[in-house]
Tab-separated table of C-alpha atoms in Angstrom:
chain	number	residue	atom	x	y	z
Q	21	ARG	CA	-29.272	13.844	10.599
Q	22	VAL	CA	-27.769	13.287	7.038
Q	23	HIS	CA	-27.342	10.232	6.357
Q	24	GLY	CA	-24.741	8.378	3.458
Q	25	GLY	CA	-27.831	6.621	1.555
Q	26	ALA	CA	-27.414	4.054	-1.129
Q	27	ILE	CA	-24.844	3.398	-3.557
Q	28	SER	CA	-26.181	1.758	-6.499
Q	29	MET	CA	-22.896	-0.231	-7.589
Q	30	THR	CA	-22.176	-3.675	-6.404
Q	31	LEU	CA	-19.115	-3.842	-4.214
Q	32	SER	CA	-17.264	-7.476	-3.733
Q	33	ARG	CA	-15.962	-8.228	-0.275
Q	34	LEU	CA	-12.420	-7.791	-2.071
Q	35	GLY	CA	-11.183	-5.596	-4.105
Q	36	PHE	CA	-7.848	-5.305	-6.329
Q	37	GLY	CA	-5.282	-2.685	-5.243
Q	38	CYS	CA	-3.331	-1.253	-8.201
Q	39	ARG	CA	-0.278	0.816	-6.815
Q	40	ARG	CA	2.595	-1.342	-7.950
Q	41	VAL	CA	0.475	-2.661	-11.058
Q	42	PHE	CA	2.798	-1.464	-14.188
Q	43	ALA	CA	2.570	-2.030	-17.711
Q	44	GLY	CA	4.020	-4.356	-19.312
Q	45	ASN	CA	4.287	-6.710	-16.540
Q	46	ILE	CA	2.016	-9.853	-17.902
Q	47	PHE	CA	1.792	-10.929	-14.132
Q	48	HIS	CA	0.143	-8.085	-13.300
Q	49	GLU	CA	-2.451	-7.791	-15.968
Q	50	ASN	CA	-3.023	-11.538	-16.062
Q	51	SER	CA	-3.700	-11.629	-12.150
Q	52	LEU	CA	-6.329	-8.158	-12.688
Q	53	ARG	CA	-8.030	-10.560	-15.426
Q	54	LEU	CA	-8.040	-13.434	-12.775
Q	55	ALA	CA	-9.420	-11.733	-10.092
Q	56	LEU	CA	-12.660	-10.220	-12.242
Q	57	GLU	CA	-13.094	-13.265	-14.070
Q	58	SER	CA	-13.424	-15.146	-10.505
Q	59	ASN	CA	-16.676	-12.633	-10.090
Q	60	LYS	CA	-15.188	-12.640	-6.775
Q	61	VAL	CA	-13.776	-8.722	-7.025
Q	62	SER	CA	-15.834	-6.263	-8.777
Q	63	VAL	CA	-13.489	-3.258	-6.887
Q	64	ILE	CA	-10.379	-1.888	-8.770
Q	65	ASP	CA	-9.019	0.625	-6.749
Q	66	THR	CA	-6.819	2.709	-9.059
Q	67	TYR	CA	-3.270	4.428	-7.952
Q	68	ALA	CA	-2.627	8.327	-9.071
Q	69	GLN	CA	0.892	8.552	-8.914
Q	70	ASN	CA	1.188	5.640	-11.314
Q	71	PRO	CA	-0.416	6.188	-14.451
Q	72	SER	CA	0.908	3.342	-16.039
Q	73	SER	CA	-1.427	0.661	-14.016
Q	74	ASN	CA	-4.243	2.761	-15.857
Q	75	GLN	CA	-3.060	1.004	-18.969
Q	76	VAL	CA	-3.024	-2.445	-17.856
Q	77	ILE	CA	-7.116	-1.870	-16.310
Q	78	ALA	CA	-8.047	0.078	-19.438
Q	79	ARG	CA	-6.658	-2.818	-21.749
Q	80	VAL	CA	-8.328	-5.806	-18.771
Q	81	LEU	CA	-11.551	-3.721	-18.894
Q	82	LYS	CA	-11.817	-4.176	-23.146
Q	83	SER	CA	-11.776	-8.085	-22.270
Q	84	ILE	CA	-14.237	-8.543	-19.690
Q	85	ASP	CA	-18.248	-8.441	-19.552
Q	86	ASN	CA	-18.736	-6.730	-16.623
Q	87	ARG	CA	-17.392	-3.688	-15.123
Q	88	PRO	CA	-16.273	-3.369	-12.175
Q	89	THR	CA	-16.181	-0.732	-9.416
Q	90	ILE	CA	-13.642	2.269	-10.420
Q	91	ILE	CA	-12.081	3.915	-7.749
Q	92	CYS	CA	-9.900	6.903	-8.470
Q	93	LYS	CA	-7.967	9.285	-6.277
Q	94	PHE	CA	-6.273	12.811	-6.768
Q	95	GLY	CA	-4.201	15.056	-4.427
Q	96	PHE	CA	-0.704	13.178	-4.975
Q	97	ILE	CA	1.017	14.447	-8.090
Q	98	PRO	CA	3.136	12.356	-10.270
Q	99	ILE	CA	6.689	13.169	-10.034
Q	100	ASN	CA	6.993	13.474	-13.602
Q	101	ASP	CA	3.870	15.745	-14.026
Q	102	SER	CA	5.069	19.130	-14.808
Q	103	ASN	CA	2.055	20.770	-13.863
Q	104	THR	CA	1.214	23.506	-11.394
Q	105	PHE	CA	-1.728	24.074	-8.755
Q	106	PRO	CA	-2.611	26.240	-6.022
Q	107	ASP	CA	-2.182	25.286	-2.839
Q	108	GLU	CA	0.303	22.943	-3.346
Q	109	VAL	CA	2.120	21.020	-0.489
Q	110	VAL	CA	5.675	18.724	-0.743
Q	111	LEU	CA	5.749	16.551	1.871
Q	112	ASP	CA	8.417	14.407	1.462
Q	113	GLY	CA	9.370	14.932	-1.697
Q	114	LYS	CA	5.434	14.354	-3.042
Q	115	ARG	CA	3.586	17.476	-4.385
Q	116	HIS	CA	0.077	17.316	-2.987
Q	117	SER	CA	-3.029	19.320	-3.799
Q	118	ILE	CA	-6.837	18.974	-3.524
Q	119	HIS	CA	-7.570	22.101	-5.186
Q	120	SER	CA	-10.157	22.455	-7.782
Q	121	GLN	CA	-7.774	23.090	-10.577
Q	122	CYS	CA	-5.720	19.729	-9.410
Q	123	LEU	CA	-9.399	18.045	-9.379
Q	124	GLN	CA	-10.280	18.659	-12.513
Q	125	TYR	CA	-7.156	18.019	-13.952
Q	126	GLN	CA	-6.639	14.829	-12.062
Q	127	LEU	CA	-10.046	13.289	-12.921
Q	128	THR	CA	-9.433	14.504	-16.732
Q	129	GLN	CA	-6.094	12.267	-16.960
Q	130	ALA	CA	-8.084	9.179	-15.270
Q	131	LEU	CA	-11.075	9.177	-17.829
Q	132	SER	CA	-8.219	9.623	-20.548
Q	133	GLU	CA	-5.816	7.071	-19.341
Q	134	LEU	CA	-8.642	4.382	-18.374
Q	135	GLN	CA	-10.748	5.353	-21.233
Q	136	THR	CA	-14.056	5.381	-19.749
Q	137	GLU	CA	-16.882	8.203	-19.526
Q	138	SER	CA	-17.122	8.341	-15.502
Q	139	ILE	CA	-15.637	7.065	-12.188
Q	140	ASP	CA	-17.424	5.544	-9.442
Q	141	ILE	CA	-15.903	6.961	-7.131
Q	142	PHE	CA	-13.634	10.201	-6.910
Q	143	MET	CA	-11.546	10.483	-3.574
Q	144	ILE	CA	-9.644	12.794	-2.229
Q	145	GLN	CA	-6.163	11.087	-1.148
Q	146	ASN	CA	-4.652	12.208	2.526
Q	147	PRO	CA	-6.197	15.649	2.669
Q	148	GLU	CA	-4.014	16.068	5.884
Q	149	THR	CA	-1.072	16.136	4.218
Q	150	SER	CA	-0.834	20.326	4.543
Q	151	ILE	CA	-1.295	19.494	8.470
Q	152	LYS	CA	1.528	17.028	8.535
Q	153	LYS	CA	3.345	19.458	6.775
Q	154	TYR	CA	2.950	22.626	8.745
Q	155	VAL	CA	1.477	21.293	12.408
Q	156	ASP	CA	3.376	19.675	14.695
Q	157	SER	CA	2.268	20.748	18.661
Q	158	ILE	CA	-1.441	19.518	19.931
Q	159	GLU	CA	-1.569	23.939	20.178
Q	160	GLN	CA	-2.138	24.052	16.525
Q	161	VAL	CA	-4.221	21.010	15.828
Q	162	THR	CA	-7.913	23.482	16.302
Q	163	ASP	CA	-7.300	25.787	13.550
Q	164	ALA	CA	-5.612	23.402	11.801
Q	165	ARG	CA	-8.314	21.052	12.000
Q	166	LYS	CA	-10.461	23.723	11.524
Q	167	GLY	CA	-8.922	24.894	8.183
Q	168	LEU	CA	-8.725	21.510	6.482
Q	169	ILE	CA	-12.492	20.894	6.776
Q	170	ASP	CA	-13.157	24.503	5.206
Q	171	GLN	CA	-10.473	23.185	2.189
Q	172	ILE	CA	-12.642	19.740	2.161
Q	173	SER	CA	-15.869	21.781	2.081
Q	174	ASP	CA	-14.812	23.957	-0.951
Q	175	THR	CA	-13.222	20.534	-3.120
Q	176	PHE	CA	-17.013	19.071	-2.047
Q	177	VAL	CA	-18.351	21.764	-3.965
Q	178	THR	CA	-16.129	20.896	-7.279
Q	179	LEU	CA	-16.978	17.338	-6.625
Q	180	GLU	CA	-20.657	17.992	-6.369
Q	181	HIS	CA	-20.155	19.646	-9.500
Q	182	GLU	CA	-18.649	16.608	-11.516
Q	183	VAL	CA	-21.477	14.412	-10.202
Q	184	ALA	CA	-23.611	16.965	-11.804
Q	185	ALA	CA	-21.529	16.774	-15.147
Q	186	GLY	CA	-21.759	13.350	-15.064
Q	187	ARG	CA	-17.666	12.457	-14.793
Q	188	ILE	CA	-18.099	10.789	-11.485
Q	189	LYS	CA	-21.046	9.028	-9.899
Q	190	SER	CA	-19.724	9.816	-6.490
Q	191	TYR	CA	-16.714	10.686	-4.356
Q	192	GLY	CA	-15.283	9.969	-1.025
Q	193	ILE	CA	-12.068	10.506	1.095
Q	194	SER	CA	-9.170	8.341	1.554
Q	195	SER	CA	-7.156	9.256	4.700
Q	196	ASN	CA	-4.422	7.747	6.606
Q	197	GLY	CA	-5.623	10.237	9.389
Q	198	PHE	CA	-8.947	8.429	9.630
Q	199	SER	CA	-6.779	5.577	11.304
Q	200	LEU	CA	-5.131	7.628	13.922
Q	201	PRO	CA	-7.109	8.473	17.840
Q	202	SER	CA	-8.742	11.270	17.768
Q	203	ASP	CA	-5.980	13.165	20.333
Q	204	HIS	CA	-3.285	12.473	17.146
Q	205	ILE	CA	-2.185	16.023	15.765
Q	206	HIS	CA	-2.714	14.472	12.413
Q	207	HIS	CA	-6.024	12.894	12.892
Q	208	VAL	CA	-8.796	13.962	10.116
Q	209	PRO	CA	-11.943	14.352	11.822
Q	210	PHE	CA	-14.559	12.834	10.220
Q	211	GLU	CA	-18.431	13.988	12.100
Q	212	SER	CA	-19.353	16.680	9.699
Q	213	LEU	CA	-18.981	15.392	6.708
Q	214	LEU	CA	-21.784	14.254	5.494
Q	215	GLU	CA	-23.212	17.945	6.703
Q	216	ARG	CA	-20.559	19.434	4.254
Q	217	ALA	CA	-21.174	17.444	1.767
Q	218	GLN	CA	-25.245	18.253	1.465
Q	219	ARG	CA	-24.124	22.191	2.090
Q	220	ALA	CA	-21.939	21.587	-0.940
Q	221	ALA	CA	-24.860	19.627	-3.092
Q	222	THR	CA	-27.399	22.190	-2.145
Q	223	THR	CA	-24.674	24.889	-3.355
Q	224	VAL	CA	-24.413	23.450	-6.666
Q	225	GLY	CA	-28.053	22.597	-6.894
Q	226	ASN	CA	-28.019	18.546	-6.334
Q	227	ALA	CA	-31.196	17.084	-4.692
Q	228	ASN	CA	-28.670	14.812	-2.309
Q	229	HIS	CA	-25.134	14.540	-1.847
Q	230	GLY	CA	-22.659	12.720	-3.625
Q	231	LEU	CA	-20.510	11.698	-0.370
Q	232	LYS	CA	-20.379	8.063	-0.254
Q	233	ALA	CA	-17.447	6.181	0.715
Q	234	LEU	CA	-14.348	6.354	3.211
Q	235	GLN	CA	-10.930	4.718	2.856
Q	236	MET	CA	-8.467	4.170	5.056
Q	237	PRO	CA	-5.861	1.885	6.610
Q	238	ILE	CA	-6.787	-1.162	9.036
Q	239	ASN	CA	-4.783	-4.073	9.941
Q	240	LEU	CA	-4.291	-6.252	12.796
Q	241	LEU	CA	-2.171	-3.425	14.057
Q	242	GLU	CA	-4.022	-0.308	13.439
Q	243	ARG	CA	-7.227	-1.078	14.322
Q	244	GLU	CA	-8.743	2.567	15.531
Q	245	ALA	CA	-10.553	3.094	12.447
Q	246	LEU	CA	-12.966	0.202	13.695
Q	247	THR	CA	-14.448	1.672	16.426
Q	248	GLY	CA	-13.624	5.185	14.705
Q	249	ALA	CA	-14.221	6.568	11.428
Q	250	ALA	CA	-15.184	3.136	9.541
Q	251	GLU	CA	-17.756	2.580	12.524
Q	252	TRP	CA	-19.617	5.956	12.260
Q	253	ALA	CA	-19.139	5.363	8.153
Q	254	HIS	CA	-20.598	2.137	8.269
Q	255	ARG	CA	-23.418	3.591	10.713
Q	256	VAL	CA	-24.385	6.539	8.352
Q	257	GLY	CA	-24.595	4.712	5.661
Q	258	LEU	CA	-21.209	5.546	4.012
Q	259	LYS	CA	-19.356	2.436	2.285
Q	260	THR	CA	-15.950	1.552	4.191
Q	261	PHE	CA	-12.843	0.158	2.126
Q	262	ALA	CA	-9.987	-0.836	3.718
Q	263	ASN	CA	-6.481	-0.501	2.401
Q	264	ARG	CA	-2.764	-1.293	3.958
Q	265	PRO	CA	-4.518	-4.466	5.287
Q	266	LEU	CA	-1.322	-6.962	5.315
Q	267	THR	CA	1.362	-4.414	6.387
Q	268	GLY	CA	0.835	-2.298	9.893
Q	269	THR	CA	2.785	-0.058	11.633
Q	270	VAL	CA	3.718	0.274	15.392
Q	271	THR	CA	4.930	3.439	16.912
Q	272	GLY	CA	7.567	1.983	19.930
Q	273	ALA	CA	8.427	3.568	23.547
Q	274	ASN	CA	11.333	5.943	21.322
Q	275	GLY	CA	8.483	7.324	18.898
Q	276	LYS	CA	9.721	5.528	15.947
Q	277	ARG	CA	7.640	4.023	13.613
Q	278	SER	CA	8.072	-0.074	12.745
Q	279	ALA	CA	5.956	-1.625	9.790
Q	280	TYR	CA	5.215	-5.156	9.984
Q	281	ARG	CA	4.301	-7.092	6.754
Q	282	PHE	CA	1.863	-10.274	7.166
Q	283	ALA	CA	3.310	-12.546	5.130
Q	284	SER	CA	4.611	-16.104	5.871
Q	285	TYR	CA	7.807	-16.885	4.096
Q	286	PRO	CA	8.981	-20.253	3.753
Q	287	ILE	CA	12.820	-21.367	3.840
Q	288	THR	CA	13.772	-23.976	0.973
Q	289	THR	CA	17.398	-24.120	1.279
Q	290	PRO	CA	18.835	-24.041	5.252
Q	291	TYR	CA	20.841	-21.519	5.886
Q	292	ALA	CA	23.176	-22.272	8.397
Q	293	GLU	CA	24.743	-25.274	5.929
Q	294	GLN	CA	25.400	-22.665	3.182
Q	295	LEU	CA	26.722	-19.968	5.188
Q	296	GLU	CA	29.387	-22.397	6.891
Q	297	SER	CA	30.182	-23.695	3.919
Q	298	LEU	CA	30.635	-20.782	2.447
Q	299	LEU	CA	33.013	-19.418	4.685
Q	300	ALA	CA	34.943	-22.036	4.366
Q	301	ASP	CA	35.224	-21.800	0.461
Q	302	ALA	CA	38.126	-21.009	-1.376
Q	303	ASP	CA	36.956	-18.989	-4.236
Q	304	MET	CA	35.441	-16.371	-1.534
Q	305	GLU	CA	38.638	-16.100	0.264
Q	306	LYS	CA	40.252	-15.634	-2.876
Q	307	LEU	CA	38.328	-12.874	-4.236
Q	308	ASN	CA	37.708	-11.336	-0.559
Q	309	LEU	CA	34.494	-12.229	0.055
Q	310	LEU	CA	34.376	-13.321	3.410
Q	311	GLU	CA	33.905	-10.103	5.049
Q	312	VAL	CA	30.884	-9.532	3.188
Q	313	ILE	CA	29.472	-12.196	3.634
Q	314	LYS	CA	30.403	-12.491	7.693
Q	315	GLU	CA	28.645	-8.547	7.531
Q	316	MET	CA	25.592	-9.993	5.564
Q	317	ASN	CA	25.330	-12.895	8.964
Q	318	ASP	CA	25.992	-10.544	11.209
Q	319	HIS	CA	23.056	-8.001	9.716
Q	320	LEU	CA	20.567	-10.431	10.036
Q	321	PRO	CA	19.403	-10.065	13.670
Q	322	ARG	CA	18.942	-6.324	13.128
Q	323	LEU	CA	16.354	-7.028	10.610
Q	324	THR	CA	12.631	-6.456	11.688
Q	325	SER	CA	10.681	-5.847	8.682
Q	326	VAL	CA	10.587	-7.761	5.223
Q	327	MET	CA	10.272	-4.601	3.529
Q	328	ASP	CA	14.622	-3.812	4.639
Q	329	VAL	CA	15.353	-7.244	3.454
Q	330	ASP	CA	15.651	-6.229	-0.614
Q	331	ALA	CA	16.505	-2.351	0.319
Q	332	VAL	CA	19.536	-3.646	2.660
Q	333	MET	CA	20.445	-5.626	-0.005
Q	334	ILE	CA	20.362	-3.001	-2.932
Q	335	LYS	CA	21.963	-0.570	-0.572
Q	336	LEU	CA	24.464	-2.342	1.587
Q	337	PHE	CA	25.382	-5.140	0.110
Q	338	SER	CA	24.783	-5.541	-3.732
Q	339	HIS	CA	27.954	-3.057	-4.394
Q	340	LYS	CA	30.096	-4.268	-1.921
Q	341	ILE	CA	29.919	-7.680	-4.083
Q	342	ALA	CA	30.239	-5.938	-7.007
Q	343	ARG	CA	33.123	-4.110	-5.993
Q	344	THR	CA	34.638	-6.994	-4.776
Q	345	PHE	CA	34.509	-8.597	-8.109
Q	346	VAL	CA	35.549	-5.257	-10.054
Q	347	LEU	CA	38.881	-5.720	-7.636
Q	348	SER	CA	39.417	-8.802	-8.172
Q	349	GLN	CA	40.246	-8.164	-11.769
Q	350	LYS	CA	43.395	-6.385	-10.719
Q	351	ASN	CA	44.443	-9.377	-8.785
Q	352	SER	CA	46.465	-11.947	-11.915
Q	353	ALA	CA	45.970	-14.825	-9.188
Q	354	VAL	CA	42.047	-14.425	-9.218
Q	355	THR	CA	41.044	-16.357	-12.901
Q	356	ASP	CA	37.769	-16.275	-14.408
Q	357	ASP	CA	37.014	-19.332	-13.421
Q	358	HIS	CA	37.266	-18.037	-9.735
Q	359	ARG	CA	35.042	-15.301	-10.791
Q	360	ILE	CA	32.355	-17.425	-12.115
Q	361	ARG	CA	32.522	-20.009	-9.608
Q	362	ALA	CA	32.024	-17.361	-6.819
Q	363	SER	CA	29.720	-15.715	-8.901
Q	364	LYS	CA	27.549	-18.753	-8.636
Q	365	LYS	CA	27.743	-19.578	-5.233
Q	366	ILE	CA	27.592	-16.385	-3.703
Q	367	HIS	CA	23.929	-15.286	-5.732
Q	368	ARG	CA	22.807	-18.859	-3.739
Q	369	PHE	CA	23.632	-17.640	-0.833
Q	370	VAL	CA	22.227	-13.983	-1.363
Q	371	VAL	CA	18.874	-16.127	-2.252
Q	372	THR	CA	19.080	-18.069	0.625
Q	373	PHE	CA	20.045	-15.135	3.125
Q	374	SER	CA	17.010	-13.326	1.384
Q	375	GLN	CA	14.975	-16.344	2.687
Q	376	GLN	CA	16.272	-16.721	5.848
Q	377	ALA	CA	15.932	-12.593	6.579
Q	378	LYS	CA	12.446	-13.128	5.623
Q	379	ALA	CA	11.369	-15.746	7.954
Q	380	GLU	CA	13.292	-14.162	10.852
Q	381	CYS	CA	11.419	-11.009	10.330
Q	382	GLU	CA	8.101	-12.942	10.194
Q	383	LYS	CA	8.603	-14.424	13.515
Q	384	LYS	CA	9.358	-11.068	15.020
Q	385	THR	CA	5.918	-9.922	13.357
Q	386	ARG	CA	4.483	-13.187	14.945
Q	387	GLN	CA	6.030	-11.946	18.282
Q	388	VAL	CA	4.638	-8.356	17.802
Q	389	LEU	CA	1.027	-9.834	17.425
Q	390	ALA	CA	0.755	-11.984	20.174
Q	391	ALA	CA	1.887	-8.974	22.104
Q	392	GLN	CA	-1.036	-7.618	20.659
Q	393	GLY	CA	-3.538	-10.580	21.071
Q	394	PHE	CA	-3.302	-12.143	17.772
Q	395	ASP	CA	-1.821	-15.552	19.179
Q	396	ILE	CA	-1.754	-16.774	15.341
Q	397	PRO	CA	-1.072	-20.519	14.909
Q	398	GLU	CA	2.503	-21.216	13.619
Q	399	ASN	CA	0.621	-23.369	10.669
Q	400	GLU	CA	-1.476	-20.090	9.297
Q	401	PRO	CA	0.241	-18.001	7.208
Q	402	LEU	CA	0.185	-14.729	8.569
Q	403	GLN	CA	-1.702	-13.034	5.098
Q	404	GLU	CA	-4.057	-15.797	5.819
Q	405	ALA	CA	-5.223	-14.552	9.511
Q	406	ALA	CA	-4.988	-11.082	8.788
Q	407	LEU	CA	-7.106	-10.678	5.283
Q	408	SER	CA	-9.510	-13.289	7.188
Q	409	TYR	CA	-9.734	-10.799	10.158
Q	410	LEU	CA	-10.753	-8.153	8.372
Q	411	LEU	CA	-12.995	-10.009	6.080
Q	412	ARG	CA	-14.757	-10.310	9.798
Q	413	GLN	CA	-15.734	-7.291	10.168
Q	414	GLU	CA	-19.049	-5.740	9.748
Q	415	VAL	CA	-18.027	-1.992	9.607
Q	416	ILE	CA	-15.729	-2.915	6.383
Q	417	ASP	CA	-17.421	-3.288	3.284
Q	418	CYS	CA	-14.693	-4.100	0.838
Q	419	VAL	CA	-10.818	-4.975	1.701
Q	420	LEU	CA	-8.408	-3.876	-0.658
Q	421	VAL	CA	-5.281	-6.177	-1.877
Q	422	GLY	CA	-2.576	-5.573	-4.284
Q	423	MET	CA	-2.835	-9.222	-5.908
Q	424	ARG	CA	-0.041	-8.987	-8.363
Q	425	HIS	CA	0.757	-12.410	-9.121
Q	426	PRO	CA	-1.783	-15.321	-10.149
Q	427	GLU	CA	-0.852	-17.502	-6.985
Q	428	TYR	CA	-1.877	-14.643	-4.787
Q	429	VAL	CA	-4.950	-14.027	-6.147
Q	430	GLU	CA	-5.923	-17.428	-5.683
Q	431	SER	CA	-4.604	-17.610	-1.944
Q	432	CYS	CA	-6.932	-14.257	-1.757
Q	433	LEU	CA	-9.874	-15.896	-3.115
Q	434	ASN	CA	-9.384	-18.938	-0.808
Q	435	THR	CA	-8.981	-16.906	2.136
Q	436	LEU	CA	-11.895	-15.227	1.147
Q	437	GLN	CA	-14.052	-18.444	0.763
Q	438	ASN	CA	-12.717	-20.017	4.383
Q	439	ALA	CA	-13.853	-16.695	5.844
Q	440	THR	CA	-17.463	-16.283	4.359
Q	441	ALA	CA	-18.166	-19.875	5.249
Q	442	LYS	CA	-17.292	-19.460	9.239
């Protein structure tokens, strides 16, 4: 039986995820530097759809002594990239291809942006995108999966050529489909990957294949991979990376998927008191803001995920508040002093509303977790419980976390220390 073999690079238990890291944000750059200089984080997971993050990585790497393990992915094409590639699929507005031309182009881009001669692990990202685009029934699955594995096999050949050329040290696959049960139509089968990789290596003339790692979502609500893809990978000698550790999804009885964020949010200002005060405020009444405030309060119970809070504020209420201020300029009874006072009060309320909304979402998340058997104490932050759970799993080699602020880095390092001590 073909095995993955040992991987030469040293992997830390925590990795730094760069999906939302942007050049010019000093917090992001300082966080990455702090994580790497702690000697507890030696893995960087880049994000091809956000080339800006590579600028941050390249700058930080110049200032540290130890070179971390760098993971890059290819497949999704950045929205501002006008190049076209064979076998492109457009899904949910995103372009995707794992054709050799796209592979070679995105690898060249990554090497240039990161200012490095080689990538440690170069991963195919979400190869199941074509299945998600075209397969919508169980009857289509068998042929679609065979076609997908054949497509991956062709890509493996190109990856083996890149290993031989020295532009990458190894390769892998990052797939959401690894986290789905085998009877799900978008599941990505993994059992034949080693044989396909060895066949590709033989075709190229490499003695051993370069397939060394799998990456997939694993969290408190999505644990399928712990007894599936991650367990298999661990057993055959591949390295396993868990992404999306702090956001889990659940499919309800209606078939709708809901996302839950594993994070705790302190409330610093009593919401009910501020709401009551504002509803009785003369400035709010004069500017006709009372209806917007009532609508915000009525919407509060409908929020289930903290990811929805900011979106709701932007899409639903921010423009209504702004429009109210604009319309007030036509009312001669409303003075600039009224508007200034009202602006300060509504700003304070929006901040308090956001805190309350996130705290309410946290309560709902705890209820969902309790239904799944995770009865987390109220005094234990959800992010610590979620991360600690993954760090205790033997089949996970590295947990990838977006640590974009120094306090997040410190929190993750403390959780790592506590999980290791247990």
